Structures are given as C-alpha cells and as structure tokens.
Coordinates of C-alpha atoms and ligand atoms in Angstrom, one line a residue:
X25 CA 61.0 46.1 -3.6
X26 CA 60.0 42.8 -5.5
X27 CA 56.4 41.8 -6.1
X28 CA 54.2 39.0 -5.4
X29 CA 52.1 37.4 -7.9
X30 CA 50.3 34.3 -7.8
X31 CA 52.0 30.6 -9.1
X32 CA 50.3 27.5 -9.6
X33 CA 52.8 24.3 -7.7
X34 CA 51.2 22.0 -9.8
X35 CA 54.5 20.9 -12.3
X36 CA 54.6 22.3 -15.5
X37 CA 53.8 19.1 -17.7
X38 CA 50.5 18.2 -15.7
X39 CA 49.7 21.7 -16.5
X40 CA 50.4 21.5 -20.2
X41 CA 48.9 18.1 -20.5
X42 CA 45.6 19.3 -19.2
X43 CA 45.7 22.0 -21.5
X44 CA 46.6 20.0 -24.5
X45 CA 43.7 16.9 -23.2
X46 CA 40.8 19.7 -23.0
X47 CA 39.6 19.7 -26.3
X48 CA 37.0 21.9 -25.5
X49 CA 39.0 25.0 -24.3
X50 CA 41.8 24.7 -27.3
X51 CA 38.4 25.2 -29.7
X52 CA 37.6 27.8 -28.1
X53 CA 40.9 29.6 -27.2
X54 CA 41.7 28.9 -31.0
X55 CA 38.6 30.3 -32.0
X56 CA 38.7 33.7 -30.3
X57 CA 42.9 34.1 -30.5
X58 CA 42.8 33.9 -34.4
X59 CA 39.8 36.5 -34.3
X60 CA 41.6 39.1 -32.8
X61 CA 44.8 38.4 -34.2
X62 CA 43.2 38.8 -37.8
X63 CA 41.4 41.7 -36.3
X64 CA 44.3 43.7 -35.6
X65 CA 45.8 43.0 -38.9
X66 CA 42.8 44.3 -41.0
X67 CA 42.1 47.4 -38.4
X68 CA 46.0 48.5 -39.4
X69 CA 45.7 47.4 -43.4
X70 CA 42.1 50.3 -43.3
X71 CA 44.3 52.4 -41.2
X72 CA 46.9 54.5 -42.9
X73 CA 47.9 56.3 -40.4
X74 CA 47.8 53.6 -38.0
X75 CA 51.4 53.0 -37.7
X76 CA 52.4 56.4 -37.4
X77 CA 50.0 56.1 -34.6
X78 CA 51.8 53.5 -33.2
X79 CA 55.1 54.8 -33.2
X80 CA 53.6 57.8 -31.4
X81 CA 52.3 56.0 -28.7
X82 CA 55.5 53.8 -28.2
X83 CA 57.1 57.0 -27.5
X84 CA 55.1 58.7 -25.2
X85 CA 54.8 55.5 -23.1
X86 CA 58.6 55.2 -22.7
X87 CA 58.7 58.7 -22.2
X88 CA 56.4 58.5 -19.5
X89 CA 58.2 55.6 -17.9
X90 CA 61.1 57.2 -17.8
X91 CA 59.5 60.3 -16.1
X92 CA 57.7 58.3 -13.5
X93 CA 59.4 59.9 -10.7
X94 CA 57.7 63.5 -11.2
X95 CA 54.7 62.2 -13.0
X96 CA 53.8 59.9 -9.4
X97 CA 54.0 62.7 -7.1
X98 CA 52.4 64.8 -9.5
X99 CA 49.3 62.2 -10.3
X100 CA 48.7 62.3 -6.8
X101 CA 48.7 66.0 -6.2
X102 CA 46.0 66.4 -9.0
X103 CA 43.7 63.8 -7.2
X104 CA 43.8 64.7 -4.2
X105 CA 43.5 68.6 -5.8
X106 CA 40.1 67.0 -7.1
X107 CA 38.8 65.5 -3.7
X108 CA 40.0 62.4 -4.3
X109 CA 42.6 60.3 -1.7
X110 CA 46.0 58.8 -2.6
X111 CA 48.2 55.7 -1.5
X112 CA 51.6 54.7 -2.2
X113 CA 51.6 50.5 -2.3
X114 CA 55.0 49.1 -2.5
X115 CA 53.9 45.4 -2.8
X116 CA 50.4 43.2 -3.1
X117 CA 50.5 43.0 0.6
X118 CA 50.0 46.8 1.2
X119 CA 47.5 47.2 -1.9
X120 CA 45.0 44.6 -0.2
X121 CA 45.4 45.8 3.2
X122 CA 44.3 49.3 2.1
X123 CA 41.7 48.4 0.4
X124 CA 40.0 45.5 2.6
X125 CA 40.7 49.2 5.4
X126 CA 38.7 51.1 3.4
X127 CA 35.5 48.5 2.7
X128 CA 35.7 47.6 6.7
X129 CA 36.2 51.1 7.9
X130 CA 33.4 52.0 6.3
X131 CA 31.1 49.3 7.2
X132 CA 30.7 48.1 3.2
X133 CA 29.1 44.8 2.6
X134 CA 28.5 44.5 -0.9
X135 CA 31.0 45.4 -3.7
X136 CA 31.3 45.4 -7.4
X137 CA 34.4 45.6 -9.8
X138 CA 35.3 46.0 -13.1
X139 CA 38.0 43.6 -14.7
X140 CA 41.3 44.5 -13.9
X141 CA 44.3 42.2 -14.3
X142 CA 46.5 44.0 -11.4
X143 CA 43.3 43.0 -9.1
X144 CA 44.2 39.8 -10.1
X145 CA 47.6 39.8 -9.7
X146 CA 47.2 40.9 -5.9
X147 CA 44.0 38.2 -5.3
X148 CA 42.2 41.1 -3.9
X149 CA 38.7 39.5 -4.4
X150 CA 39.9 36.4 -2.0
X151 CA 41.2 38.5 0.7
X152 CA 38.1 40.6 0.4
X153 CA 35.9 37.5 0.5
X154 CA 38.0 36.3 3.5
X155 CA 37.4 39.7 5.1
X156 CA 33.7 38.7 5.0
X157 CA 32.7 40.9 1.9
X158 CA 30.6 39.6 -0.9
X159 CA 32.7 41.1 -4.2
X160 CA 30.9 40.9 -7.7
X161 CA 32.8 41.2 -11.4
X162 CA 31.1 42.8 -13.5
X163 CA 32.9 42.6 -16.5
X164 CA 30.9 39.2 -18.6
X165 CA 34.5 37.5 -19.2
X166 CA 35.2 38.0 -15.5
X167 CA 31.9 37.2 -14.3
X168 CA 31.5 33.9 -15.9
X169 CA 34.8 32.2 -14.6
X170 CA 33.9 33.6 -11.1
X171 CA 30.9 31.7 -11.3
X172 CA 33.6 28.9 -12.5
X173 CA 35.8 29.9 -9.3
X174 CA 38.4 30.0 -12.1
X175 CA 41.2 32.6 -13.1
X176 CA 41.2 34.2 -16.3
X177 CA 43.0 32.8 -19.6
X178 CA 43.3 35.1 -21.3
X179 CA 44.3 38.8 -19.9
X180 CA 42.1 40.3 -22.3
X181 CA 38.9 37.7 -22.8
X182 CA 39.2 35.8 -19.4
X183 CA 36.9 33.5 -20.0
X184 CA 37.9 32.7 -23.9
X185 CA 39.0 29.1 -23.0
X186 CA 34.8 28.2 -22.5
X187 CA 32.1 27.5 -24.9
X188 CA 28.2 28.5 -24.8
X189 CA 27.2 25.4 -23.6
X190 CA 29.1 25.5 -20.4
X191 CA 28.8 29.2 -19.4
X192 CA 25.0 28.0 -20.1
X193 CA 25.5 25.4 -17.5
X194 CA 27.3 27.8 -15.4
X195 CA 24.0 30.4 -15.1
X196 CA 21.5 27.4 -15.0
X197 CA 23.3 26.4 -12.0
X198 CA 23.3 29.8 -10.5
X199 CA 20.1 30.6 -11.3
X200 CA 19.2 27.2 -9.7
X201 CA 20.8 28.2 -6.6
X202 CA 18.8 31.4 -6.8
X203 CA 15.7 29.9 -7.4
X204 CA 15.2 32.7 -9.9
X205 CA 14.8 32.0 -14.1
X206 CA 17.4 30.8 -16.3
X207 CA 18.5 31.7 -19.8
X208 CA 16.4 29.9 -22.7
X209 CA 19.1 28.7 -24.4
X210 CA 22.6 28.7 -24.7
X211 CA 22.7 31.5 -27.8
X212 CA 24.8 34.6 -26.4
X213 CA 21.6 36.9 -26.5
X214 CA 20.0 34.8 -24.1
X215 CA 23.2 34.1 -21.7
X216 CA 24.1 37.8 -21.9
X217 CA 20.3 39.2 -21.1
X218 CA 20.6 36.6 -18.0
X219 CA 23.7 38.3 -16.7
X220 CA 22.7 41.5 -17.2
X221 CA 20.1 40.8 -15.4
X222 CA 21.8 39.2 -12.4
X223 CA 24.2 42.3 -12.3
X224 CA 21.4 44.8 -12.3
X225 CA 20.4 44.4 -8.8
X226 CA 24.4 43.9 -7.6
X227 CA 25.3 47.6 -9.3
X228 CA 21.9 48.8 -7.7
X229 CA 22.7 47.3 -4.1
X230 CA 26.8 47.8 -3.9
X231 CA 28.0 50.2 -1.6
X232 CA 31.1 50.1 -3.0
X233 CA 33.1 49.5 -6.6
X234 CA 36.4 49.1 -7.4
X235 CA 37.9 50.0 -10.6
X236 CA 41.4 49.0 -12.5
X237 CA 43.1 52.1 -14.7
X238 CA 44.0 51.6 -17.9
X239 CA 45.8 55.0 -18.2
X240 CA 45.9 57.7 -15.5
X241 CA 46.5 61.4 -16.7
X242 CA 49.0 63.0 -14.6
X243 CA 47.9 66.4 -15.5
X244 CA 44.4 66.5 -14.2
X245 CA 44.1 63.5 -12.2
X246 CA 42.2 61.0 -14.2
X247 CA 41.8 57.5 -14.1
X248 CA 40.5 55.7 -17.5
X249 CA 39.0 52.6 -18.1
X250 CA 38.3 50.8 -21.7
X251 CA 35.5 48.8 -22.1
X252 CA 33.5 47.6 -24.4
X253 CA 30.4 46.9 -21.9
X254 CA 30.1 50.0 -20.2
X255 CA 30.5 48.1 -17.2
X256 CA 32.5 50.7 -15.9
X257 CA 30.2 53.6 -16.3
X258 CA 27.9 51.4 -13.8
X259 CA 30.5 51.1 -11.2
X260 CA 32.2 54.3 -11.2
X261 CA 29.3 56.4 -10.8
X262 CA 26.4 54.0 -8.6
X263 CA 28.0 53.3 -5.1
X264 CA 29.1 55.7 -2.7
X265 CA 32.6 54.6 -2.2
X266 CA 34.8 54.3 -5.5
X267 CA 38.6 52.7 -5.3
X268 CA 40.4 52.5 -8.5
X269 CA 43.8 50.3 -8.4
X270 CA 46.3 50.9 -10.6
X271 CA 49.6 50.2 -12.0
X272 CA 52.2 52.9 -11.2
X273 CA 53.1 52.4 -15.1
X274 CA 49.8 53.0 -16.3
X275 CA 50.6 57.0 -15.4
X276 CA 50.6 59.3 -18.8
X277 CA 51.4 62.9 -18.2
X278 CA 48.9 64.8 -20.2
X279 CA 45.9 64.3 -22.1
X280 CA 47.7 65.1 -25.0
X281 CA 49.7 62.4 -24.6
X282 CA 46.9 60.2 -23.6
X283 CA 45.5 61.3 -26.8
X284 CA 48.5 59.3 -28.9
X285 CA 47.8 55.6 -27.1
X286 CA 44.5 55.2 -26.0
X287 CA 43.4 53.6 -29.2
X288 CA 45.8 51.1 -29.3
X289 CA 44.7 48.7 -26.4
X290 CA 41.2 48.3 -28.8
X291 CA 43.4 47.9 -32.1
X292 CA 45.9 46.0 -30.9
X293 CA 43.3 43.8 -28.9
X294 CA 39.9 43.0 -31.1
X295 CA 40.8 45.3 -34.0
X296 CA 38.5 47.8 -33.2
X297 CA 39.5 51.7 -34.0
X298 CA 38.3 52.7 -30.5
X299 CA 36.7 50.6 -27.5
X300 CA 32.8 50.9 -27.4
X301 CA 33.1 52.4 -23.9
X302 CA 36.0 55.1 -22.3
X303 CA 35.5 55.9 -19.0
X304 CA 37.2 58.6 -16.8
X305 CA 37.5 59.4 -13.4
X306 CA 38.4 62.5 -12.3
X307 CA 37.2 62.9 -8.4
X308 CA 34.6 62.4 -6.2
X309 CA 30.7 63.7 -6.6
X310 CA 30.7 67.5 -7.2
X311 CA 28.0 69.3 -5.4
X312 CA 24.9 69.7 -7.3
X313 CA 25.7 66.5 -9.2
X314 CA 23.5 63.5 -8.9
X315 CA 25.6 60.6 -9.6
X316 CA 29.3 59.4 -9.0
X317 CA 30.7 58.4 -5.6
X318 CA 31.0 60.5 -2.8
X319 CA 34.3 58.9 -2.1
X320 CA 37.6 58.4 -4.3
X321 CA 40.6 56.4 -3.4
X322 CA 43.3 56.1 -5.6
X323 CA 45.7 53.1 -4.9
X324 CA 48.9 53.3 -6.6
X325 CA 50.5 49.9 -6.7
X326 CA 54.2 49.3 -7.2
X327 CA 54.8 44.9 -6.5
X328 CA 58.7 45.0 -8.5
X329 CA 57.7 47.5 -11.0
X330 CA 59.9 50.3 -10.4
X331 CA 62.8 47.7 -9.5
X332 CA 62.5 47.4 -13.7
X333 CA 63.1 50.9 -14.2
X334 CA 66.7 51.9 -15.6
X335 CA 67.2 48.1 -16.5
X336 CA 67.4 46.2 -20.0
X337 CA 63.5 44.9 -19.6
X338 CA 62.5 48.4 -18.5
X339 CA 60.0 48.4 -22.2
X340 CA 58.3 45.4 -20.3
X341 CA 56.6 48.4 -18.5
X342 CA 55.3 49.9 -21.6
X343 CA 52.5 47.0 -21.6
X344 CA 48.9 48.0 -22.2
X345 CA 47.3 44.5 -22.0
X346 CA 46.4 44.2 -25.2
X347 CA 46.7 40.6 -25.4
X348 CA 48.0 41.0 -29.3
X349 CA 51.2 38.4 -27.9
X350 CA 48.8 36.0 -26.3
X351 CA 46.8 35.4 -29.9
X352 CA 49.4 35.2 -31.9
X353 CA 51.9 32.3 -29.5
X354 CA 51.6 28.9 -30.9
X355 CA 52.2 27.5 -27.6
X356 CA 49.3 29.6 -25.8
X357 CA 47.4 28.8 -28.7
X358 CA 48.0 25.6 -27.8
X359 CA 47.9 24.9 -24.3
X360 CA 46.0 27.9 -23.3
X361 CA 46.4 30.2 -20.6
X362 CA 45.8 28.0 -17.3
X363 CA 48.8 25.9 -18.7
X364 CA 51.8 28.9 -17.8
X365 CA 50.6 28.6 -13.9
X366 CA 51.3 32.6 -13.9
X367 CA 48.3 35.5 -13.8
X368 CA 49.9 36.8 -16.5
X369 CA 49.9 34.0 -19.2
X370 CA 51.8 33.6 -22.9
X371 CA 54.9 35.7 -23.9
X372 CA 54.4 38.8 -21.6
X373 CA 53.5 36.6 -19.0
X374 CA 56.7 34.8 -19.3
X375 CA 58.9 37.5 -19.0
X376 CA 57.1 39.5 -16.3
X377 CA 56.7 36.8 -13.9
X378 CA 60.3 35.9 -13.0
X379 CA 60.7 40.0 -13.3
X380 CA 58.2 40.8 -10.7
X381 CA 58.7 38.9 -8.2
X382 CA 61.2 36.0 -8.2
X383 CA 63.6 34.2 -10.5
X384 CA 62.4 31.2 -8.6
X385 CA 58.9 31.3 -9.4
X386 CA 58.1 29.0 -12.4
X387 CA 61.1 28.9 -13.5
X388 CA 60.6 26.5 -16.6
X389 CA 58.3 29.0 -18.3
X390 CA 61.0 30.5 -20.8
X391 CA 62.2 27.5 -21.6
X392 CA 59.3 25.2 -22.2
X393 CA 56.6 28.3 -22.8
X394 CA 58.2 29.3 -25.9
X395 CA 59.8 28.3 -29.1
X396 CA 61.3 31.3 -29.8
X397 CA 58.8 31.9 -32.8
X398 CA 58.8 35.5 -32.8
X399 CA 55.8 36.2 -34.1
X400 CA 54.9 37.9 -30.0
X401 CA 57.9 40.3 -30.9
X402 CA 56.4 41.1 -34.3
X403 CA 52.5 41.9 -33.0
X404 CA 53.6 44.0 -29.9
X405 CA 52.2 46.9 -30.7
X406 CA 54.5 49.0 -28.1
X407 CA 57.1 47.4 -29.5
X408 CA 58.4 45.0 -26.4
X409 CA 61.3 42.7 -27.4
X410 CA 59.6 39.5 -25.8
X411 CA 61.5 37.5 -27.9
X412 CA 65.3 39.1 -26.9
X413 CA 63.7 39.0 -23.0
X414 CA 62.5 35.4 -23.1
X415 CA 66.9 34.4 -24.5
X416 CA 67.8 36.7 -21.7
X417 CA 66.0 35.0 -19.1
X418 CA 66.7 31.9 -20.3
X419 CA 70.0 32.8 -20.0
X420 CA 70.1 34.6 -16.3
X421 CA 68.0 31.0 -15.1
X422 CA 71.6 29.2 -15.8
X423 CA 73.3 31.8 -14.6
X424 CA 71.4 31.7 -11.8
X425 CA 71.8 27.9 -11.6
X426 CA 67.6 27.3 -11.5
X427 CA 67.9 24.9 -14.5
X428 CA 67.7 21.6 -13.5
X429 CA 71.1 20.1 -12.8
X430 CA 70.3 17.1 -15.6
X431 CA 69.2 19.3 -18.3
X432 CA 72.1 21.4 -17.6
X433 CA 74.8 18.8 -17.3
X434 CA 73.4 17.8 -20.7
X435 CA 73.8 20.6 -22.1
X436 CA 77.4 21.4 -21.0
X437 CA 78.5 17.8 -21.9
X438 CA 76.3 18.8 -25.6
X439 CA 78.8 21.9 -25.8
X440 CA 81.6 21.0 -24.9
X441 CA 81.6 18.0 -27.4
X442 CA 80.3 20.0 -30.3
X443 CA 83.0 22.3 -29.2
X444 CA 85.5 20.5 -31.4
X445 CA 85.6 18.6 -34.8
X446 CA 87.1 15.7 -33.3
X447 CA 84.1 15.5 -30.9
X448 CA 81.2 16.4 -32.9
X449 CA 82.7 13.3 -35.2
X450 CA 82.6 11.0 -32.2
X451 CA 79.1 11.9 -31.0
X452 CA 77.6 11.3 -34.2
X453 CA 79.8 7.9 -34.5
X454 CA 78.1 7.2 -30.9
X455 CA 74.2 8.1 -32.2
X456 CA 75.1 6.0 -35.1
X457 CA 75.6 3.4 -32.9
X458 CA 72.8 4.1 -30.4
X459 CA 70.0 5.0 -32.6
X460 CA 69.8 1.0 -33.6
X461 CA 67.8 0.6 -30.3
X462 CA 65.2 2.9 -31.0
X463 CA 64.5 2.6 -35.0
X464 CA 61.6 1.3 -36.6
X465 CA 61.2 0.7 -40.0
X466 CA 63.8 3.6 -41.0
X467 CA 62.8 6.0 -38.1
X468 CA 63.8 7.2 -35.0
X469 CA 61.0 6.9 -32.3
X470 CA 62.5 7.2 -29.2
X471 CA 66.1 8.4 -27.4
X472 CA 67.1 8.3 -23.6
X473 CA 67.3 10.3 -21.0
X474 CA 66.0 13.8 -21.5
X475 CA 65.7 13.4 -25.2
X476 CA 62.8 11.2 -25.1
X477 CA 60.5 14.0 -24.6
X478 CA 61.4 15.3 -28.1
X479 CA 59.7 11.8 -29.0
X480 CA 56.8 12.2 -27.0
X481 CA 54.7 13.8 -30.0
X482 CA 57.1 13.4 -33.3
X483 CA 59.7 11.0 -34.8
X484 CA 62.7 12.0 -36.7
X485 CA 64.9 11.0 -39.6
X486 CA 67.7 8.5 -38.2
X487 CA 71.5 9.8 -38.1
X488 CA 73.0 9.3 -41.7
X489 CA 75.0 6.2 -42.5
X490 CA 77.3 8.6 -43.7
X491 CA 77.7 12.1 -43.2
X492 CA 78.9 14.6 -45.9
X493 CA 82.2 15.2 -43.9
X494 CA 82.4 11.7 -44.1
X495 CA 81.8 11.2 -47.7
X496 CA 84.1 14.8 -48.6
X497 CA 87.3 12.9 -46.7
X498 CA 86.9 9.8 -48.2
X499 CA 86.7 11.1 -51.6
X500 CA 89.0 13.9 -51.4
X501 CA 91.6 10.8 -50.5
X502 CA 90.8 9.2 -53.1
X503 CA 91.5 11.8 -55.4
X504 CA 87.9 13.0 -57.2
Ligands
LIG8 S1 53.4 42.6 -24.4 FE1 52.7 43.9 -26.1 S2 51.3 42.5 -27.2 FE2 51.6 41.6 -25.2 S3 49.9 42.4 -24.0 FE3 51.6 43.8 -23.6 S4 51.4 45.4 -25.2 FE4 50.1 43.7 -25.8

C-alpha cells in the first residue's frame, strides 16, 4: 500500500528563490552542514576500524530488511511478551488514528515527544492538536521551530536554518506570552537554560509521551532512541502512557546485530563515536519499579515502505537518518531544506518522496534538486546509491510522462538532432546564427525558451566561429 507524506503546492522556483533570498538561513545552514560534514570525516580518519565498522552495519541492515517478514511478527511477539501493546499501521491515516485513540481513550490532555522524523512525516502533532490535545517537542531543534510553527530543515538539526538572535526572539515572545522571565541574552547557555526550563514543568505535567525508534531489537523487544539531550530518558520514563512510533525498517533482529550499527547514526551525523544519550525501551513499569510508564504501545508504521521491498531502491530502506547526504549536497547547501517542499529534504529526500507515496508528488525534485554531484553517494554511510536512484527516477518521470510536455519536446527535438552528424552540424550553424541576439561584448547572456534559465545566474562562452570539424574539413581538403 503507498504512503502519504506531506508536499508543499507552492511551485518549486518560489521555493528555491526564498531559499536562495534568505540570507540568514544559508549562513546558518552552511555553518552547521560543513560542521558535521568535516565531523564525520575526522571521526573515520581517528577511527581505524571505522570502516570495517561500516561495512558491518551495511550488512546487517540489508540483512534485516530482507528478513522483515519474520523479524515483524517476531518484534511484536517480544513486546507484547514484555507488557507492552502492538499495532500494525499500513498508511499515515491508520498511525494517527491509533494514536489520537489511545490519548482520547484515555482522557490525556497534555503530551510530550521526542523528535522523530516519521512523526513528521504522518503530521501527527496537527491532528493531535486538532483532537484538542496540547502536544510538546521536546527535542531543542524541534522545540524551537514549533515555537516558529515551522517544519524541520534539516532531518537531523531541524532548526539548523535559524540563528541565535531569532530563536532569542522566538523565547522572548513566548516567555512574553507567558508572562514568565526571558533569557538574558541570545548566547546558547542562556537560550538553552530558558528552554529547559520551560520543558521542566511540560515533562512534570504530561500524561502522556510519544517516542520515535531509531532501532528496534527484534529479539527482546526494544525500542532505542539516540539523543544527545537525554530528552528521551525524560519522556520515556515520567508519564503514565508511553507510545513509541516507528518505522517497520528500523527493526534489527538481535542485539548483536544492533551492536554493529548503532554508532553510525552519531558518526555519520556530528562525528561523534557514540551519541551522548542511548535510550531503550523494553516494556511497561515492572512492579516494584518507581519510574517508566505504566502503559506501552508500539505503533508499527508501514506508509509504501514494504511496497520497496524486493525492488531496485529496496537499499533506500537501509536509512538511519544520519543526515551525512543533506551536508554534503551543494544544492541543500544552497537552498536549504524548506526549498525541496518534501519532509524529507536533500538527496534522500528526493528519492524517497516519489517512492513513498506518489510519482506525482513533486515531481521536479530529481531533476531540479540535484546536479548529479555525487558526493550524497560517496558520504552515505549505509551505502545507498542516491546518485543511481535520483537517474532512475529521472528516468521513470518521462517514462511516466510527468515531465513537462515543453521540457520534454525539447529534449526529444535536442536528441533526435544530435542524433546524426548532419544535424548536430545544422544546429550549431542555427546557434551561430541565433546567438547574435543575445551577445554582449563577446558573451552569451541570454537564450529563449527554456534555456534562459541557464542564464538566470551565469553567462557562457558564445558558439565558435568555427568549430574544429569545421576547421579539420576544410583543411583536410586542402591538403595539410
Ligand atoms: S541516505 Fe544515507 S546519508 Fe542520507 S540520511 Fe540516509 S543513511 Fe544518512
């Protein structure tokens, strides 16, 4: 069954140019995507063994994968083993309708979550909030752009596209609102004691949190989370009523195997060796224990992932949201993550979307949202083939016939001339001839049609008076 993840309508090139105009954001996103790519590299060049490491968890992931169909079944046997509760989701719908069940039935009023990009992807918080429930991030990223009522940028660091001043503003607004006292100053000590602060009394008053996975063990029915703001610890184990959502290709089947990847989401992410905080979640409260829920509901969500298993993107499943693509794409790096319109944003993001749900559904982004750099390809550390994915979609899209009918006239008309000596000849006799309308002083600065956008933001070298086939006939007639 396909997915459902939310698109922005607003075209592509008003989203790019308010990335590219917001100054502000492509500091920041610069900033924080070259300290994490750099990061990774040095955490690898200290770590001998690192890529052995690698390799290791590549395999157990596609391993795993490919094993879904016992390891699902037997996930949920060990939870519920443990005390916990199961559900089967086959698309967003069925995700949010269990758990918006689960707050109502049980009369919960205030929640708390930590980050968790499949949340996202089902816009759980909204239909929470339309069900009447207050919901709280908790995460700092997350918590700052819901103060924003913005999505994340980043899937990693979702609020990487704003500076100190204006998360400053941000919490002097709220705390304005709250009539309570704002930070001192915009240094991150300050903004991060205020938040802390804030979320103190929401992780003392919430009667109910709600977790992501970033790995759950088959074999003993676990559910672990990696933070590095022991956020987690705070929601897993204060209110009553615990719901984890997770990715049915998050499942690992052992902790030995766990044991092989759970270091790489921290290495390949920030370059650290480990993330400050790992979390698990292995049941409910166990009598004679003072903390940890009383309740524990496990949502399993599938929205088009299985529909990739057994297909040439099935590696696309193998991603651990490390966010290593994201920092290293010139074009996020450029336009930042609001630009692709998608949840998931930059190279991953490109290929999963039309996967997921709908070839329909921004259907520009492997064309414009890439130049086919490969440097995603190259930092992925389970070894996805973004760059092979992103030609293939490009690809199915005019197979499919979801190119637009003047780009692709274009570029049939473009083939089929360059398809034969005689033709390419006359084409470039034709620009020869064109090109006189749009030089200036030597340079080309401008070209109809659908060319013109090559001119938006460069110039180029005119065609040559004479080409070198040119020049090789004439001279091989006359004999030299
Ligand atoms: S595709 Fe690879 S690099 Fe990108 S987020 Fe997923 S695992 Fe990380």
């Amino acid at each position: 069954m396909a997915g459902t993840l939310p698109a922005d309508p607003t075209p592509w090139h008003e989203r790019r140019d308010a990335g590219l105009s917001d100054s502000t954001m492509r500091r920041t996103i610069g900033t924080v995507t070259k300290r994490f790519s750099t990061g990774q590299r040095q955490v690898f060049n200290g770590y001998p063994e690192g890529a052995t490491a690698r390799e290791a968890a590549v395999k157990a992931k596609r391993q795993a994968i490919r094993d879904l169909d016992t390891l699902l079944p037997r996930l949920r046997d060990s939870v519920e083993t443990n005390g916990g509760q199961t559900y089967l989701a086959r698309d967003a719908t069925e995700a949010v309708a269990v758990v918006v069940k689960i707050a109502q039935s049980r009369k919960v009023q205030r929640i708390i979550k930590t980050k968790s990009m499949l949340t996202e992807e089902l816009q759980l918080n909204q239909a929470l909030q339309e069900a009447g429930l207050s919901v709280v991030e908790t995460d700092l990223g997350e918590y700052i752009i819901q103060q924003a009522h913005e999505t994340p940028s980043h899937i990693l660091a979702p609020a990487a596209h704003k500076n100190r001043d204006q998360i400053e503003t941000l919490f002097r607004d709220d705390a304005r609102e709250k009539g309570i006292t704002p930070p001192n100053s915009n240094n991150a000590e300050s903004l991060t004691r205020y938040a802390r602060q804030r979320l103190r009394e929401d992780f003392l008053h919430a009667d109910m949190g709600i977790t992501g996975g970033n790995f759950a063990v088959a074999e003993t029915g676990t559910v672990v989370l990696i933070t590095n703001e022991g956020n987690a610890d705070m929601v897993t184990t204060l209110p009553s009523i615990l719901v984890s959502v997770v990715g049915i290709e998050k499942i690992m089947d052992t902790w030995e195997t766990l044991g092989t990847i759970i270091q790489q989401p921290a290495m390949n992410g920030i370059g650290q060796r480990l993330s400050s905080y790992t979390t698990f979640v292995s049941g409910p409260r166990r009598e004679g224990v003072v903390e940890g829920p009383v309740e524990w509901h496990l949502v399993l969500v599938d929205n088009g992932r299985n529909l990739l298993r057994g297909t040439e993107f099935e590696d696309v499943l193998s991603c651990i949201r490390c966010g290593a693509c994201l920092n290293v794409c010139p074009v996020f790096r450029q336009v930042g993550g609001h630009a692709y319109g998608s949840v998931y944003p930059g190279p991953i993001g490109i290929v999963e979307t039309p996967l997921l749900t709908d070839w329909r559904i921004l259907p520009e982004l492997p064309t414009v949202g890439c130049t086919v750099c490969h440097a995603c390809g190259e930092a992925c550390p389970m070894e996805i083939d973004l760059p092979h994915h992103i030609i293939q979609l490009r690809q199915e899209k005019v197979r499919r016939h979801l190119v637009a009918s003047g780009v692709a006239r274009s570029y049939r008309w473009w083939a089929k001339m360059w398809a034969t000596a005689s033709g390419y000849q006359r084409s470039l006799r034709w620009a020869r001839w064109g090109q006189r309308l749009y030089l200036k002083q030597g340079t080309l600065h401008d070209a109809p049609g659908i060319a013109h956008g090559w001119f938006v933001s460069r110039n180029m070298p005119p065609v040559a008076s004479e080409t070198f086939h040119e020049w090789w006939l004439k001279h091989r007639q006359g004999g030299t």
